PDB file of C-alpha atoms in Angstrom:
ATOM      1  CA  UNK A   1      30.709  21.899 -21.058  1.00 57.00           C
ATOM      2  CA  UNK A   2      27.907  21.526 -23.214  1.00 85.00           C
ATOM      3  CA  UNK A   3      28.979  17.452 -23.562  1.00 94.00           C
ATOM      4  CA  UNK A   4      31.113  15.843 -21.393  1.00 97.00           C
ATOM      5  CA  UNK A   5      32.043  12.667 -23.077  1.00 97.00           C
ATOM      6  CA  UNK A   6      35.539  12.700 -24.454  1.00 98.00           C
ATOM      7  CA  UNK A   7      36.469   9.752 -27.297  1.00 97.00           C
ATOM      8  CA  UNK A   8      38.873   7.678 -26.313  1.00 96.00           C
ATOM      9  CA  UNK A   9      41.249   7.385 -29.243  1.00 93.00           C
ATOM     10  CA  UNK A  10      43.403   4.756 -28.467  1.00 82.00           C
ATOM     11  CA  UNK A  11      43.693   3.004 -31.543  1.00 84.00           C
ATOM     12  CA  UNK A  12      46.795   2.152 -33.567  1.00 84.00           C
ATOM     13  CA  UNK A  13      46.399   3.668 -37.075  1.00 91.00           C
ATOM     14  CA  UNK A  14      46.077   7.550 -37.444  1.00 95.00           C
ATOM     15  CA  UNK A  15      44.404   7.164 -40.269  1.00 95.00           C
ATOM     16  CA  UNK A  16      41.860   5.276 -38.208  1.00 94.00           C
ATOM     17  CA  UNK A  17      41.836   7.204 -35.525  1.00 95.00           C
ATOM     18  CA  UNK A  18      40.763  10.482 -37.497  1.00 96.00           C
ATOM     19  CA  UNK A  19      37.906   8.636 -39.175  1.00 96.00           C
ATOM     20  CA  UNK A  20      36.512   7.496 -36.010  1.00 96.00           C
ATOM     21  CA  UNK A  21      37.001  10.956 -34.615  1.00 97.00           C
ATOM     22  CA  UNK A  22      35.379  12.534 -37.365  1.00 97.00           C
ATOM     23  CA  UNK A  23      32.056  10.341 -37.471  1.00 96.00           C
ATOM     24  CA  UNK A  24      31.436  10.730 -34.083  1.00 97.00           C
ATOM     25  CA  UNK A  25      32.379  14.222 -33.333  1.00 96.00           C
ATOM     26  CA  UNK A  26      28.711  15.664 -33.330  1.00 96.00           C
ATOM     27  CA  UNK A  27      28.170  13.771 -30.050  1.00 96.00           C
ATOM     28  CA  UNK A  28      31.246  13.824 -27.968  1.00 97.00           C
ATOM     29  CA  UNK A  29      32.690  16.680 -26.427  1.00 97.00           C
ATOM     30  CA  UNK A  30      36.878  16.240 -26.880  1.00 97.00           C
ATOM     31  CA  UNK A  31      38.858  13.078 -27.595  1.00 98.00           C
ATOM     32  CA  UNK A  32      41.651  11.460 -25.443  1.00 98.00           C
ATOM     33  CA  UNK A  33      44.824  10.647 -26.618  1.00 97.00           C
ATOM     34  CA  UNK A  34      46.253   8.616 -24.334  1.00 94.00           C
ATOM     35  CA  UNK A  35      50.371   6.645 -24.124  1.00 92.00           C
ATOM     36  CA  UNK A  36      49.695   4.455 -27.031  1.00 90.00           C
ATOM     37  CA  UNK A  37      48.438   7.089 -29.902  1.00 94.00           C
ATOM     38  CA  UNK A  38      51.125   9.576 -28.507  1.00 95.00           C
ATOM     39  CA  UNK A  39      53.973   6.973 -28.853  1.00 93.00           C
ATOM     40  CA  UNK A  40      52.929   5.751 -31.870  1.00 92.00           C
ATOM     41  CA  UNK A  41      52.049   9.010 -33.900  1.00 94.00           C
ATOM     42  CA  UNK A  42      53.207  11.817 -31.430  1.00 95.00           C
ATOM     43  CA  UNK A  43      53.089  15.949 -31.843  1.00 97.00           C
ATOM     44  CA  UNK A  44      51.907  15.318 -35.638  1.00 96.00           C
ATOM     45  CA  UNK A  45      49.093  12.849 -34.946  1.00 96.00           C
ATOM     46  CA  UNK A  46      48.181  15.263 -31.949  1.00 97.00           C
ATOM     47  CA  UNK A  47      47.738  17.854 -34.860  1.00 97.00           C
ATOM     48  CA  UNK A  48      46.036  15.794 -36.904  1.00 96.00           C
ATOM     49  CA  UNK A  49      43.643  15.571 -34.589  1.00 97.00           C
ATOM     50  CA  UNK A  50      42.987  18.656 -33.345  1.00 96.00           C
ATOM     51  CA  UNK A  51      42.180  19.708 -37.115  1.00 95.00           C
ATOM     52  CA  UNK A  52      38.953  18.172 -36.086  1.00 95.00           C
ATOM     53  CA  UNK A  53      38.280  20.863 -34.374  1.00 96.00           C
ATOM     54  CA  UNK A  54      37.693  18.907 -31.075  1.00 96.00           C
ATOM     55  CA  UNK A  55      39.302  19.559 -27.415  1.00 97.00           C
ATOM     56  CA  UNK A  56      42.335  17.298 -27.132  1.00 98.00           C
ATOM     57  CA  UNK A  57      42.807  15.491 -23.817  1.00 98.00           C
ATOM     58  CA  UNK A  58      46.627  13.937 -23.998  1.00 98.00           C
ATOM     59  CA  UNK A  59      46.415  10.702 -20.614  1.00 97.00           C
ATOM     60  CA  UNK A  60      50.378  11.119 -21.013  1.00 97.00           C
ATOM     61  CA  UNK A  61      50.148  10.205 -17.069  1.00 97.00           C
ATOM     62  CA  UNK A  62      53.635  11.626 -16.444  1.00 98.00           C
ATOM     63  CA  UNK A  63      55.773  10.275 -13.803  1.00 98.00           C
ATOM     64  CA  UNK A  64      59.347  10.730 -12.959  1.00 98.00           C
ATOM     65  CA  UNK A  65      61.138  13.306 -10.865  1.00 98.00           C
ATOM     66  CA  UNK A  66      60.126  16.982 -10.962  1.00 98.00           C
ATOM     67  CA  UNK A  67      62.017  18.509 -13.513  1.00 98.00           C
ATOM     68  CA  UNK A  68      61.557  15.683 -15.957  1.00 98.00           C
ATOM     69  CA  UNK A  69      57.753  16.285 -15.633  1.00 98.00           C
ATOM     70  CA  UNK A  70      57.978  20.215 -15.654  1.00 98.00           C
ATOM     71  CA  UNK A  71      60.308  19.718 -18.768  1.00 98.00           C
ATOM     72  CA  UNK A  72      57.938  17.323 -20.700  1.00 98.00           C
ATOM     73  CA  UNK A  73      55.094  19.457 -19.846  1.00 98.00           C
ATOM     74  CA  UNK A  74      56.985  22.416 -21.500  1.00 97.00           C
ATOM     75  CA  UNK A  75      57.504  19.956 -24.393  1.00 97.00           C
ATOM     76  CA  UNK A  76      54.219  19.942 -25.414  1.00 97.00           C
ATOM     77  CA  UNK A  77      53.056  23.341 -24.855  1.00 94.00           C
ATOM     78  CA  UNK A  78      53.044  23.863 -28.668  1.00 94.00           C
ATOM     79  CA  UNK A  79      49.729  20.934 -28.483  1.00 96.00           C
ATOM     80  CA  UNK A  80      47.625  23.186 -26.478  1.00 96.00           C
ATOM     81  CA  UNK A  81      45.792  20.368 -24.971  1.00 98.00           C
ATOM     82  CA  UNK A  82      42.550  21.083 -22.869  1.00 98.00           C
ATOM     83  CA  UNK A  83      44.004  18.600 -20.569  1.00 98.00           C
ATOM     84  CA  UNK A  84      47.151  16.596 -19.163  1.00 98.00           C
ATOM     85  CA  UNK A  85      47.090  13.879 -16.422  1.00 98.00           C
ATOM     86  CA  UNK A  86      50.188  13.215 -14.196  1.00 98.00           C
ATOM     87  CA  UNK A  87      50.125  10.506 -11.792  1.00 98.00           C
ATOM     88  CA  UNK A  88      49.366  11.784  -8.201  1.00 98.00           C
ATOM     89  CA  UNK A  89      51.737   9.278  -6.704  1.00 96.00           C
ATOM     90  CA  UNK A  90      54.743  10.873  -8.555  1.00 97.00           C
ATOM     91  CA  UNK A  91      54.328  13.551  -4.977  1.00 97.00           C
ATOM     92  CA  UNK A  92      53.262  16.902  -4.112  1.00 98.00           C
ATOM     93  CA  UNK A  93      56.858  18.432  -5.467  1.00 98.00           C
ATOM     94  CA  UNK A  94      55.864  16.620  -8.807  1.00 98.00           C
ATOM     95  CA  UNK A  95      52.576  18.134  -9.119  1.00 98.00           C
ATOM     96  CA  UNK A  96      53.400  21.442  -8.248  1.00 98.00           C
ATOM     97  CA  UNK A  97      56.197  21.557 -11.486  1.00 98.00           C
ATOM     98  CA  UNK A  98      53.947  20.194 -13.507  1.00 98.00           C
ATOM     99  CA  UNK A  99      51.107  22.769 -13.088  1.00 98.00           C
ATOM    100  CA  UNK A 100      53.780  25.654 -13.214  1.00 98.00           C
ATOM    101  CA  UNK A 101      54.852  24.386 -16.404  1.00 98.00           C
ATOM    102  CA  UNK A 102      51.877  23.838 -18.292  1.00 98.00           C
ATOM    103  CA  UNK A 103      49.783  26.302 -20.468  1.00 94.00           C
ATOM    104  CA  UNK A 104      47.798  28.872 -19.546  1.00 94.00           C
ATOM    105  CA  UNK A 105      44.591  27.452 -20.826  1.00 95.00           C
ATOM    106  CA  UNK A 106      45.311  23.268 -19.989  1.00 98.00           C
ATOM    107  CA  UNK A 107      43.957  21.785 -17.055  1.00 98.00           C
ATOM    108  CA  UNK A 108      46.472  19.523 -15.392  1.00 98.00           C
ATOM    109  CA  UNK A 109      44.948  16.624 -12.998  1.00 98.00           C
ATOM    110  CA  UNK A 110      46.290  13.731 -10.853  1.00 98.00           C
ATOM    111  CA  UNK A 111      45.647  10.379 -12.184  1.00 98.00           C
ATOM    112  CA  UNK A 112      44.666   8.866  -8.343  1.00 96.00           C
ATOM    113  CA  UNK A 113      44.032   4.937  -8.723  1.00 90.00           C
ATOM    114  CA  UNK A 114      44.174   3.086 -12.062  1.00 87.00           C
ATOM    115  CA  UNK A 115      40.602   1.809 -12.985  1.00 77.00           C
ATOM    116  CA  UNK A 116      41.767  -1.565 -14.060  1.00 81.00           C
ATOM    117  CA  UNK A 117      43.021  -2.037 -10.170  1.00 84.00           C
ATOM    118  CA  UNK A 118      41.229  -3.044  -7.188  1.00 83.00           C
ATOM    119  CA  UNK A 119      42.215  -3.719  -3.231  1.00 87.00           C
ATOM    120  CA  UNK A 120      44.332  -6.520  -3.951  1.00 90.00           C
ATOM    121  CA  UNK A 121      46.086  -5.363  -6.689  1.00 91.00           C
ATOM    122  CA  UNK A 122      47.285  -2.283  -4.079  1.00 91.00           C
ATOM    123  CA  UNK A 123      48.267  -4.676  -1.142  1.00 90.00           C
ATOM    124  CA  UNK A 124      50.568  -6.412  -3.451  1.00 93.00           C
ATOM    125  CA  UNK A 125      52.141  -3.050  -4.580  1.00 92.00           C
ATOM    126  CA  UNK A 126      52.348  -2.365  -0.680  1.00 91.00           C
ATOM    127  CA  UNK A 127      49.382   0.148   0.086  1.00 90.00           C
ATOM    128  CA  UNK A 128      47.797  -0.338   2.793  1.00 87.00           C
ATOM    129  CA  UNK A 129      43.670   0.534   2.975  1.00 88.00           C
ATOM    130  CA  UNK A 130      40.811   0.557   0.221  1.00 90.00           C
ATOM    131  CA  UNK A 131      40.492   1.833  -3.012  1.00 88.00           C
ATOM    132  CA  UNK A 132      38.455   4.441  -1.591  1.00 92.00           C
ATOM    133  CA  UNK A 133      41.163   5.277   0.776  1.00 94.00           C
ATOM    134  CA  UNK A 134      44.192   5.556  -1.584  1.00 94.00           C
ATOM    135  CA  UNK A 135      42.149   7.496  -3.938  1.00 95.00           C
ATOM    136  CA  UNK A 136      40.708  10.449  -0.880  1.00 96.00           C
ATOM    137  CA  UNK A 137      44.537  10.589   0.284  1.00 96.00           C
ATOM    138  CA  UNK A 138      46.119  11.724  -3.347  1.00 97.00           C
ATOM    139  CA  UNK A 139      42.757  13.776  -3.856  1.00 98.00           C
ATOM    140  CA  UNK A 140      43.505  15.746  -1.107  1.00 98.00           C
ATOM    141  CA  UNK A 141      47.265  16.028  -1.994  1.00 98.00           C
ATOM    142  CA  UNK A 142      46.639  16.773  -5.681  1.00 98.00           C
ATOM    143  CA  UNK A 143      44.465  19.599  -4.056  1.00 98.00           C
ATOM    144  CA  UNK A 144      47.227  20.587  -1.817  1.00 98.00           C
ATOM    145  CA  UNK A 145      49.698  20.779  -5.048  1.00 98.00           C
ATOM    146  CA  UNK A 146      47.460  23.219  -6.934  1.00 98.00           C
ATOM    147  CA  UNK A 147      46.055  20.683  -9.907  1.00 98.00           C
ATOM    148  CA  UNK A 148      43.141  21.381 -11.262  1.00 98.00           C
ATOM    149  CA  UNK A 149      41.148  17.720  -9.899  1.00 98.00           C
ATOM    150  CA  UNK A 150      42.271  14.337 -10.306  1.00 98.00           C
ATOM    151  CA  UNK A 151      41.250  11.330 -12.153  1.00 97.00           C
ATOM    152  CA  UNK A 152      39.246   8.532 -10.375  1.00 95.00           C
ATOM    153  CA  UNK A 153      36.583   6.243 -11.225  1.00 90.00           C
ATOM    154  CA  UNK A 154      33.008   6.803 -10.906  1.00 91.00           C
ATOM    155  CA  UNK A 155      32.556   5.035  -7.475  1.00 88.00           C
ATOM    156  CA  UNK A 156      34.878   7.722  -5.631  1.00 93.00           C
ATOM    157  CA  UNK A 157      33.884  10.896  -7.783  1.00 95.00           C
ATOM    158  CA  UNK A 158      31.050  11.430  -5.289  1.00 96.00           C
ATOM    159  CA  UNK A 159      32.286  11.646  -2.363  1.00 96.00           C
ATOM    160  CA  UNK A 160      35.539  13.385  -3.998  1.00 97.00           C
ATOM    161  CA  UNK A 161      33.257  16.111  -5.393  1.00 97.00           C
ATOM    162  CA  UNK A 162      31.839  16.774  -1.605  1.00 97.00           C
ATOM    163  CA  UNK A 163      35.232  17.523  -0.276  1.00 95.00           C
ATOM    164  CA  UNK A 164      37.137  19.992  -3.391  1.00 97.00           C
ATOM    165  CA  UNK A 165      33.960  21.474  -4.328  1.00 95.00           C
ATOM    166  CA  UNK A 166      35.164  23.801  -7.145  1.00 96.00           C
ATOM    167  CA  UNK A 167      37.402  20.174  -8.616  1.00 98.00           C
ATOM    168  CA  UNK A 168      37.664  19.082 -12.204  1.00 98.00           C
ATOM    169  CA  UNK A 169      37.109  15.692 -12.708  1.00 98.00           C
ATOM    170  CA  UNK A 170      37.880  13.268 -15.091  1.00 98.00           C
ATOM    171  CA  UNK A 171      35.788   9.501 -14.965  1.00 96.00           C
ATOM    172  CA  UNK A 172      37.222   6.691 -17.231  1.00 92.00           C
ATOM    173  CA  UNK A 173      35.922   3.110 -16.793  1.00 85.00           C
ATOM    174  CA  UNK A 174      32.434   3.406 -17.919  1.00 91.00           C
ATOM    175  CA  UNK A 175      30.324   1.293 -19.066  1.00 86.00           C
ATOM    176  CA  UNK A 176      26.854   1.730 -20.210  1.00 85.00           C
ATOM    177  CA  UNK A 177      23.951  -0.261 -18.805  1.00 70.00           C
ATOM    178  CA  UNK A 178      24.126  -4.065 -19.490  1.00 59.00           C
ATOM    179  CA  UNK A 179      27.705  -3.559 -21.432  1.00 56.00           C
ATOM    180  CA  UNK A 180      30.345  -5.698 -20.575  1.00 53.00           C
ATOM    181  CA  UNK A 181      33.124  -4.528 -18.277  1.00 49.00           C
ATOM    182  CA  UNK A 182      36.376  -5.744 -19.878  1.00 53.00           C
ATOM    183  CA  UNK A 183      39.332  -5.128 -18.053  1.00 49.00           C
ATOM    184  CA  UNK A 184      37.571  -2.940 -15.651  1.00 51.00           C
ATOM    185  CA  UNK A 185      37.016  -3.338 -12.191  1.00 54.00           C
ATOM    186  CA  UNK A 186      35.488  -0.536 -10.833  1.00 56.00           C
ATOM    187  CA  UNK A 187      32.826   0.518 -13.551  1.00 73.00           C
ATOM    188  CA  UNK A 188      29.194   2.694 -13.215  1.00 87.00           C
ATOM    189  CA  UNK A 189      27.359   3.826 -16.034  1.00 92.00           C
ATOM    190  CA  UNK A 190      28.156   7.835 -17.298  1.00 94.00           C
ATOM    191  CA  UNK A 191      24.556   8.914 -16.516  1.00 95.00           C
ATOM    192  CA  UNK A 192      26.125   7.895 -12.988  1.00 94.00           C
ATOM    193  CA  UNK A 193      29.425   9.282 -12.906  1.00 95.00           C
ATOM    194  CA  UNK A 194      28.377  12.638 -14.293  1.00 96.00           C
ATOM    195  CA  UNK A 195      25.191  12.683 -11.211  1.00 95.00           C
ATOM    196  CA  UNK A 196      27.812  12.115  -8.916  1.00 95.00           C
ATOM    197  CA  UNK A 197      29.722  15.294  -9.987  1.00 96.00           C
ATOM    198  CA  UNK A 198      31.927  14.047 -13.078  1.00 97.00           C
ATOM    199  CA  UNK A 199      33.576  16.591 -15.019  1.00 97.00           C
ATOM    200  CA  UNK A 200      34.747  14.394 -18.184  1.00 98.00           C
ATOM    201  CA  UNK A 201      33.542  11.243 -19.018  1.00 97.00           C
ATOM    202  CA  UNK A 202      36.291   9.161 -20.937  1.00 96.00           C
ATOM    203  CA  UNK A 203      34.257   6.524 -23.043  1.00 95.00           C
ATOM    204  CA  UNK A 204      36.259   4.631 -25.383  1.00 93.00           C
ATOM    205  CA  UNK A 205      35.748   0.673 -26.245  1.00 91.00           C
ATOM    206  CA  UNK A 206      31.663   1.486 -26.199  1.00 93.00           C
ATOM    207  CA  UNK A 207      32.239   3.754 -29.039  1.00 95.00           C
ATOM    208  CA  UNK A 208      35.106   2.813 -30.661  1.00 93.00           C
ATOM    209  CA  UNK A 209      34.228  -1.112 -31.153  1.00 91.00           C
ATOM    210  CA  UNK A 210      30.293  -0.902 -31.512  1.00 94.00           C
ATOM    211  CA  UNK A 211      28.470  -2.111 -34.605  1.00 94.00           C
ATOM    212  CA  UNK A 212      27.761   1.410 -35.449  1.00 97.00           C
ATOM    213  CA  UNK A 213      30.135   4.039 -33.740  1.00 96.00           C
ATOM    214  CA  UNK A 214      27.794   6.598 -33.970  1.00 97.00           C
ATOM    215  CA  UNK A 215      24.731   5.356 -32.663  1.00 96.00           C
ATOM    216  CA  UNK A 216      26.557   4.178 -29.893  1.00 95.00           C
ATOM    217  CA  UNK A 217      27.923   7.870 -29.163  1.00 96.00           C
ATOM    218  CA  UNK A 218      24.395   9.314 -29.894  1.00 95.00           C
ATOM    219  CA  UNK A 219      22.788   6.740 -27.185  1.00 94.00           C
ATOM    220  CA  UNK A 220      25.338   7.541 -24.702  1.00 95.00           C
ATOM    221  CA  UNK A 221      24.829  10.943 -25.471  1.00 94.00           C
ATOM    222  CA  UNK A 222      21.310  10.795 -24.929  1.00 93.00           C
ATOM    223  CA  UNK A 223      21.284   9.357 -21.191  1.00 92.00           C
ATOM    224  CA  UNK A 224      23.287  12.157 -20.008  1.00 90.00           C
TER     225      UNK A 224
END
């Protein structure tokens, strides 16, 4: 991949969206259409999209029992996305369908640990262990189910990448250097995350709300 950084297009208006899409697509690699964009617009603002001429990356992060998942991945087989997350959590079984269901061509990874979470935010949902931790144990068992790699953040990918060697994967929660964090917790720069064996870097609010969309993209662009 010539440029990993996919555009995260997570805005409201489709109409928006494409215009975004469409001034920045000389320096990004794909876009990322994640729950918000798909509910809002769904299969036709996928197609809209993908007019662009761009790889589409639907963050549907599917979740339920096994056949549901295998079902909605069949549902969107017509999209031909480049790639579909499903939450690692949802269980080996889970992971499985969903890979058997999906396209030939569409890379299907585990969504491991949510970057806007940290250590507390698991022992109140009952996990036991670090962030690190929780994100090595669904690694492995995405591996195990036969995904393609997983998403994590950019302070796991390393030591991810050591262990499934031949893994895809997908970094969200960057930041560039001296930008402001947001609702992240666990941030690194994309120069970082794609050192430390990043596949995809998802980049949206440093693109998407900057003075000058483009720049931004073509700075980014030019640290990798």
């Amino acid at each position: 991949m010539s440029n990993p950084v996919y555009l995260a297009l997570d805005l409201p208006r489709l109409d928006a969206a494409k215009e975004l899409a469409s001034k920045v697509k000389a320096h990004i690699g794909g876009v990322k259409l994640g729950l918000e964009f798909f509910c809002a617009h769904g299969h036709h603002g996928v197609h809209e999209i993908a007019h662009l001429g761009l790889p589409v990356f639907l963050d549907l992060k599917l979740h339920d029992i096994p056949n549901t998942v295998a079902g909605a991945m069949q549902a969107i087989h017509m999209l031909e996305p480049a790639i579909v997350t499903v939450h690692a959590s949802g269980g080996r079984a889970m992971m499985e369908d969903a890979k058997a269901a999906a396209g030939e061509h569409t890379k299907v990874v585990g969504v491991t640990m949510l970057t806007s979470l940290d250590e507390r935010d698991l022992e109140r949902t009952g996990v036991a262990g670090t962030a690190h931790d929780q994100v090595m144990r669904l690694a492995e068992l995405s591996e195990l189910a036969g995904l393609d790699g997983i998403v994590c953040s950019g302070k796991e990918v390393g030591t991810v990448h050591a262990q499934w060697k031949d893994g895809f994967f997908v970094v969200p929660g960057l930041r560039p250097a001296g930008g402001g964090v947001g609702d992240q917790k666990r941030v690194v720069t994309p120069r970082e995350a794609r050192d430390n064996g990043a596949s995809v870097l998802v980049i949206g609010r440093p693109i998407s709300r900057a003075e000058n969309p483009v720049q931004a993209a073509r700075d980014i662009e030019a640290t990798l």
